């Protein structure tokens, strides 16, 4: 996995998100998307409209995770933990994240957060995902990753990944992130530090997906904390 983590850190600081180009190849993307119908892989299914989350649906993977997904989660965590720890220090927060993902999961599990959070999302024409945050308990790792599995302009149209940044005493800022098949976006789960004229302050982040105009869109979501 060849990723310029210095560039990722700079983009996260500047824009609140960073793209990891070609994290998965076309065959891997197709395999994940095709696996949506395999009930044995998942612990639950959520129809978004029933809960006011938007339209579309998603499924949470069960443990044990598929080997490729488990390996991806484990490999992405350490460099993201270094960024997260720098953010914690900048915000004056005491909590630090361990170097290895297994050690962080042990913290989650000791606190009763035992359910895996990686998920597979499926959207059809007219579907969308309302702005939200993926908080599942007291332990929240501050960065997460979403991988686009479908081909924009071929498998679907519309359906852009969107971030909003709620700045204190200012209007919200919006970031639309263009992705190709296999590209991933790294973004904050909840908040991030921003360097202002009076020093570093915290902004609140939400993410979602705009309306899909046609076709079908699949996304792989990689969240690093488990759920209560």
mmCIF file of C-alpha atoms in Angstrom:
data_model
loop_
_atom_site.group_PDB
_atom_site.id
_atom_site.type_symbol
_atom_site.label_atom_id
_atom_site.label_comp_id
_atom_site.label_asym_id
_atom_site.label_seq_id
_atom_site.Cartn_x
_atom_site.Cartn_y
_atom_site.Cartn_z
ATOM 1 C CA UNK A 1 0.000 0.000 0.000
ATOM 2 C CA UNK A 2 1.794 3.126 -1.250
ATOM 3 C CA UNK A 3 0.247 6.226 0.295
ATOM 4 C CA UNK A 4 1.809 9.665 0.737
ATOM 5 C CA UNK A 5 0.811 10.125 4.365
ATOM 6 C CA UNK A 6 2.461 13.546 4.612
ATOM 7 C CA UNK A 7 0.163 14.754 1.836
ATOM 8 C CA UNK A 8 -2.817 13.101 3.536
ATOM 9 C CA UNK A 9 -2.007 14.893 6.793
ATOM 10 C CA UNK A 10 -1.599 18.229 5.009
ATOM 11 C CA UNK A 11 -4.918 17.842 3.173
ATOM 12 C CA UNK A 12 -6.751 16.867 6.347
ATOM 13 C CA UNK A 13 -5.361 19.938 8.083
ATOM 14 C CA UNK A 14 -6.194 22.245 5.186
ATOM 15 C CA UNK A 15 -9.504 20.884 3.901
ATOM 16 C CA UNK A 16 -10.832 18.405 6.462
ATOM 17 C CA UNK A 17 -10.497 15.447 4.067
ATOM 18 C CA UNK A 18 -7.937 13.650 1.926
ATOM 19 C CA UNK A 19 -8.271 11.305 -1.052
ATOM 20 C CA UNK A 20 -6.376 7.994 -1.249
ATOM 21 C CA UNK A 21 -6.316 7.271 -4.997
ATOM 22 C CA UNK A 22 -6.836 3.669 -6.153
ATOM 23 C CA UNK A 23 -6.898 2.148 -2.687
ATOM 24 C CA UNK A 24 -8.763 -0.840 -4.200
ATOM 25 C CA UNK A 25 -8.591 -2.158 -7.757
ATOM 26 C CA UNK A 26 -11.621 -2.797 -9.967
ATOM 27 C CA UNK A 27 -11.803 -6.510 -9.127
ATOM 28 C CA UNK A 28 -11.694 -5.836 -5.391
ATOM 29 C CA UNK A 29 -14.403 -3.194 -5.736
ATOM 30 C CA UNK A 30 -16.638 -5.563 -7.703
ATOM 31 C CA UNK A 31 -16.129 -8.349 -5.154
ATOM 32 C CA UNK A 32 -17.142 -6.141 -2.226
ATOM 33 C CA UNK A 33 -20.204 -4.812 -4.057
ATOM 34 C CA UNK A 34 -21.306 -8.301 -5.112
ATOM 35 C CA UNK A 35 -20.998 -9.464 -1.505
ATOM 36 C CA UNK A 36 -23.841 -7.189 -0.409
ATOM 37 C CA UNK A 37 -26.332 -10.004 -1.014
ATOM 38 C CA UNK A 38 -24.437 -12.512 1.172
ATOM 39 C CA UNK A 39 -26.305 -12.509 4.496
ATOM 40 C CA UNK A 40 -23.610 -14.561 6.228
ATOM 41 C CA UNK A 41 -21.134 -11.660 6.032
ATOM 42 C CA UNK A 42 -23.246 -9.183 7.976
ATOM 43 C CA UNK A 43 -24.685 -8.651 11.460
ATOM 44 C CA UNK A 44 -27.462 -6.204 10.562
ATOM 45 C CA UNK A 45 -29.180 -4.260 7.756
ATOM 46 C CA UNK A 46 -30.434 -0.686 8.009
ATOM 47 C CA UNK A 47 -33.017 0.814 5.653
ATOM 48 C CA UNK A 48 -32.264 4.521 5.953
ATOM 49 C CA UNK A 49 -35.760 5.853 5.212
ATOM 50 C CA UNK A 50 -37.215 4.023 8.240
ATOM 51 C CA UNK A 51 -34.968 6.023 10.577
ATOM 52 C CA UNK A 52 -34.943 9.389 8.816
ATOM 53 C CA UNK A 53 -31.335 8.865 7.709
ATOM 54 C CA UNK A 54 -32.075 9.427 4.005
ATOM 55 C CA UNK A 55 -32.833 6.815 1.352
ATOM 56 C CA UNK A 56 -30.890 3.687 0.530
ATOM 57 C CA UNK A 57 -29.587 1.015 2.848
ATOM 58 C CA UNK A 58 -26.446 -0.362 4.426
ATOM 59 C CA UNK A 59 -25.234 -3.498 6.164
ATOM 60 C CA UNK A 60 -22.753 -3.829 9.021
ATOM 61 C CA UNK A 61 -20.204 -6.618 8.655
ATOM 62 C CA UNK A 62 -20.044 -9.325 11.306
ATOM 63 C CA UNK A 63 -16.899 -10.600 12.982
ATOM 64 C CA UNK A 64 -14.755 -12.168 11.717
ATOM 65 C CA UNK A 65 -14.385 -9.537 9.005
ATOM 66 C CA UNK A 66 -13.422 -10.678 5.505
ATOM 67 C CA UNK A 67 -9.596 -11.007 5.489
ATOM 68 C CA UNK A 68 -9.085 -8.215 2.962
ATOM 69 C CA UNK A 69 -11.222 -5.799 4.951
ATOM 70 C CA UNK A 70 -9.628 -6.759 8.252
ATOM 71 C CA UNK A 71 -6.172 -6.271 6.752
ATOM 72 C CA UNK A 72 -7.127 -2.913 5.279
ATOM 73 C CA UNK A 73 -8.501 -1.685 8.594
ATOM 74 C CA UNK A 74 -5.352 -2.814 10.405
ATOM 75 C CA UNK A 75 -2.991 -1.255 7.848
ATOM 76 C CA UNK A 76 -4.713 2.123 7.626
ATOM 77 C CA UNK A 77 -4.989 2.627 11.369
ATOM 78 C CA UNK A 78 -1.334 3.344 12.423
ATOM 79 C CA UNK A 79 -0.677 6.359 10.145
ATOM 80 C CA UNK A 80 -4.146 7.707 10.922
ATOM 81 C CA UNK A 81 -3.461 7.263 14.654
ATOM 82 C CA UNK A 82 -0.370 9.463 14.299
ATOM 83 C CA UNK A 83 -2.503 12.198 12.718
ATOM 84 C CA UNK A 84 -5.203 11.712 15.348
ATOM 85 C CA UNK A 85 -2.679 12.022 18.185
ATOM 86 C CA UNK A 86 -1.298 15.236 16.699
ATOM 87 C CA UNK A 87 -4.851 16.596 16.558
ATOM 88 C CA UNK A 88 -5.456 15.557 20.168
ATOM 89 C CA UNK A 89 -2.339 17.446 21.263
ATOM 90 C CA UNK A 90 -3.337 20.508 19.236
ATOM 91 C CA UNK A 91 -6.733 20.568 20.953
ATOM 92 C CA UNK A 92 -5.233 20.082 24.402
ATOM 93 C CA UNK A 93 -6.906 16.695 24.869
ATOM 94 C CA UNK A 94 -5.236 14.025 26.996
ATOM 95 C CA UNK A 95 -6.376 10.832 25.260
ATOM 96 C CA UNK A 96 -3.819 9.250 22.930
ATOM 97 C CA UNK A 97 -4.415 6.396 20.504
ATOM 98 C CA UNK A 98 -2.164 3.309 20.587
ATOM 99 C CA UNK A 99 0.049 2.455 17.622
ATOM 100 C CA UNK A 100 -1.719 -0.835 16.804
ATOM 101 C CA UNK A 101 -5.398 -1.156 15.920
ATOM 102 C CA UNK A 102 -5.758 -4.321 17.974
ATOM 103 C CA UNK A 103 -4.772 -2.395 21.090
ATOM 104 C CA UNK A 104 -7.364 0.287 20.347
ATOM 105 C CA UNK A 105 -10.073 -2.322 19.754
ATOM 106 C CA UNK A 106 -9.174 -3.841 23.130
ATOM 107 C CA UNK A 107 -10.066 -0.478 24.723
ATOM 108 C CA UNK A 108 -13.375 -0.448 22.880
ATOM 109 C CA UNK A 109 -14.208 -4.013 23.854
ATOM 110 C CA UNK A 110 -13.300 -3.429 27.513
ATOM 111 C CA UNK A 111 -15.832 -0.570 27.499
ATOM 112 C CA UNK A 112 -18.561 -2.809 26.065
ATOM 113 C CA UNK A 113 -18.157 -1.652 22.439
ATOM 114 C CA UNK A 114 -18.044 -5.122 20.894
ATOM 115 C CA UNK A 115 -19.901 -4.866 17.579
ATOM 116 C CA UNK A 116 -17.919 -4.329 14.349
ATOM 117 C CA UNK A 117 -18.615 -1.096 12.483
ATOM 118 C CA UNK A 118 -17.227 -1.565 8.933
ATOM 119 C CA UNK A 119 -20.190 -1.386 6.587
ATOM 120 C CA UNK A 120 -21.323 -1.657 2.983
ATOM 121 C CA UNK A 121 -23.730 0.971 1.636
ATOM 122 C CA UNK A 122 -26.054 0.577 -1.355
ATOM 123 C CA UNK A 123 -27.867 3.430 -3.121
ATOM 124 C CA UNK A 124 -30.234 3.411 -6.090
ATOM 125 C CA UNK A 125 -31.780 6.200 -8.132
ATOM 126 C CA UNK A 126 -33.252 8.866 -5.837
ATOM 127 C CA UNK A 127 -31.310 7.648 -2.781
ATOM 128 C CA UNK A 128 -29.135 9.870 -0.583
ATOM 129 C CA UNK A 129 -27.525 9.914 2.846
ATOM 130 C CA UNK A 130 -28.331 12.765 5.236
ATOM 131 C CA UNK A 131 -25.489 14.627 6.929
ATOM 132 C CA UNK A 132 -24.436 12.691 10.025
ATOM 133 C CA UNK A 133 -21.641 11.494 12.304
ATOM 134 C CA UNK A 134 -20.731 7.859 13.014
ATOM 135 C CA UNK A 135 -20.601 7.817 16.820
ATOM 136 C CA UNK A 136 -21.210 4.434 18.422
ATOM 137 C CA UNK A 137 -20.144 4.784 22.052
ATOM 138 C CA UNK A 138 -17.793 6.579 24.424
ATOM 139 C CA UNK A 139 -14.703 5.523 22.481
ATOM 140 C CA UNK A 140 -14.588 7.248 19.086
ATOM 141 C CA UNK A 141 -11.554 7.159 16.812
ATOM 142 C CA UNK A 142 -11.560 10.600 15.130
ATOM 143 C CA UNK A 143 -10.905 9.571 11.510
ATOM 144 C CA UNK A 144 -12.646 7.175 9.155
ATOM 145 C CA UNK A 145 -12.409 6.053 5.527
ATOM 146 C CA UNK A 146 -14.988 5.543 2.759
ATOM 147 C CA UNK A 147 -14.113 3.728 -0.480
ATOM 148 C CA UNK A 148 -16.214 4.198 -3.621
ATOM 149 C CA UNK A 149 -16.794 0.764 -5.169
ATOM 150 C CA UNK A 150 -18.836 1.841 -8.226
ATOM 151 C CA UNK A 151 -17.885 3.713 -11.409
ATOM 152 C CA UNK A 152 -19.148 7.307 -11.594
ATOM 153 C CA UNK A 153 -20.775 8.039 -14.933
ATOM 154 C CA UNK A 154 -21.011 4.320 -15.721
ATOM 155 C CA UNK A 155 -22.655 2.514 -12.799
ATOM 156 C CA UNK A 156 -24.357 5.633 -11.421
ATOM 157 C CA UNK A 157 -24.672 9.401 -11.745
ATOM 158 C CA UNK A 158 -24.988 11.998 -8.991
ATOM 159 C CA UNK A 159 -24.236 10.650 -5.512
ATOM 160 C CA UNK A 160 -21.343 12.934 -4.567
ATOM 161 C CA UNK A 161 -19.618 12.570 -1.203
ATOM 162 C CA UNK A 162 -20.207 15.740 0.825
ATOM 163 C CA UNK A 163 -18.666 17.165 4.004
ATOM 164 C CA UNK A 164 -19.848 20.139 6.027
ATOM 165 C CA UNK A 165 -17.785 22.052 8.553
ATOM 166 C CA UNK A 166 -19.693 23.999 11.208
ATOM 167 C CA UNK A 167 -17.448 26.861 12.276
ATOM 168 C CA UNK A 168 -18.143 28.810 15.501
ATOM 169 C CA UNK A 169 -19.904 32.136 14.834
ATOM 170 C CA UNK A 170 -19.465 31.632 11.079
ATOM 171 C CA UNK A 171 -21.465 30.105 8.249
ATOM 172 C CA UNK A 172 -20.859 26.427 7.500
ATOM 173 C CA UNK A 173 -18.343 25.408 4.854
ATOM 174 C CA UNK A 174 -19.071 22.602 2.336
ATOM 175 C CA UNK A 175 -16.569 20.278 0.665
ATOM 176 C CA UNK A 176 -17.645 18.039 -2.260
ATOM 177 C CA UNK A 177 -15.124 15.237 -2.824
ATOM 178 C CA UNK A 178 -14.866 13.771 -6.353
ATOM 179 C CA UNK A 179 -13.976 10.071 -6.278
ATOM 180 C CA UNK A 180 -13.292 7.433 -8.910
ATOM 181 C CA UNK A 181 -13.854 3.713 -8.508
ATOM 182 C CA UNK A 182 -11.480 2.394 -5.852
ATOM 183 C CA UNK A 183 -10.618 5.835 -4.494
ATOM 184 C CA UNK A 184 -11.036 6.407 -0.768
ATOM 185 C CA UNK A 185 -11.651 9.543 1.242
ATOM 186 C CA UNK A 186 -10.335 10.034 4.779
ATOM 187 C CA UNK A 187 -12.352 12.440 6.909
ATOM 188 C CA UNK A 188 -13.151 13.302 10.532
ATOM 189 C CA UNK A 189 -15.827 11.364 12.363
ATOM 190 C CA UNK A 190 -16.826 14.243 14.618
ATOM 191 C CA UNK A 191 -14.499 17.241 14.999
ATOM 192 C CA UNK A 192 -11.131 18.512 13.822
ATOM 193 C CA UNK A 193 -8.712 21.288 14.839
ATOM 194 C CA UNK A 194 -8.440 24.433 12.709
ATOM 195 C CA UNK A 195 -5.764 27.080 13.057
ATOM 196 C CA UNK A 196 -7.433 30.488 13.338
ATOM 197 C CA UNK A 197 -6.247 34.022 13.994
ATOM 198 C CA UNK A 198 -6.544 33.451 17.744
ATOM 199 C CA UNK A 199 -5.006 29.985 17.771
ATOM 200 C CA UNK A 200 -6.397 26.501 17.287
ATOM 201 C CA UNK A 201 -10.111 25.913 17.665
ATOM 202 C CA UNK A 202 -12.424 22.942 17.098
ATOM 203 C CA UNK A 203 -14.961 22.621 14.261
ATOM 204 C CA UNK A 204 -17.809 20.149 13.992
ATOM 205 C CA UNK A 205 -17.915 17.918 10.896
ATOM 206 C CA UNK A 206 -20.737 15.985 9.235
ATOM 207 C CA UNK A 207 -20.734 13.882 6.090
ATOM 208 C CA UNK A 208 -23.290 12.491 3.668
ATOM 209 C CA UNK A 209 -24.032 11.612 0.040
ATOM 210 C CA UNK A 210 -26.036 13.747 -2.373
ATOM 211 C CA UNK A 211 -28.939 12.322 -4.382
ATOM 212 C CA UNK A 212 -28.112 9.535 -6.832
ATOM 213 C CA UNK A 213 -29.667 10.448 -10.179
ATOM 214 C CA UNK A 214 -29.394 7.055 -11.885
ATOM 215 C CA UNK A 215 -27.917 3.579 -11.498
ATOM 216 C CA UNK A 216 -26.570 1.951 -8.358
ATOM 217 C CA UNK A 217 -23.768 3.147 -6.042
ATOM 218 C CA UNK A 218 -21.883 1.017 -3.506
ATOM 219 C CA UNK A 219 -19.497 2.299 -0.843
ATOM 220 C CA UNK A 220 -17.295 0.515 1.685
ATOM 221 C CA UNK A 221 -17.113 2.316 5.030
ATOM 222 C CA UNK A 222 -14.177 1.677 7.375
ATOM 223 C CA UNK A 223 -14.712 2.892 10.940
ATOM 224 C CA UNK A 224 -11.991 2.118 13.466
ATOM 225 C CA UNK A 225 -13.950 2.059 16.729
ATOM 226 C CA UNK A 226 -16.483 -0.678 17.448
ATOM 227 C CA UNK A 227 -20.056 -0.082 18.587
ATOM 228 C CA UNK A 228 -21.763 -0.422 21.954
#
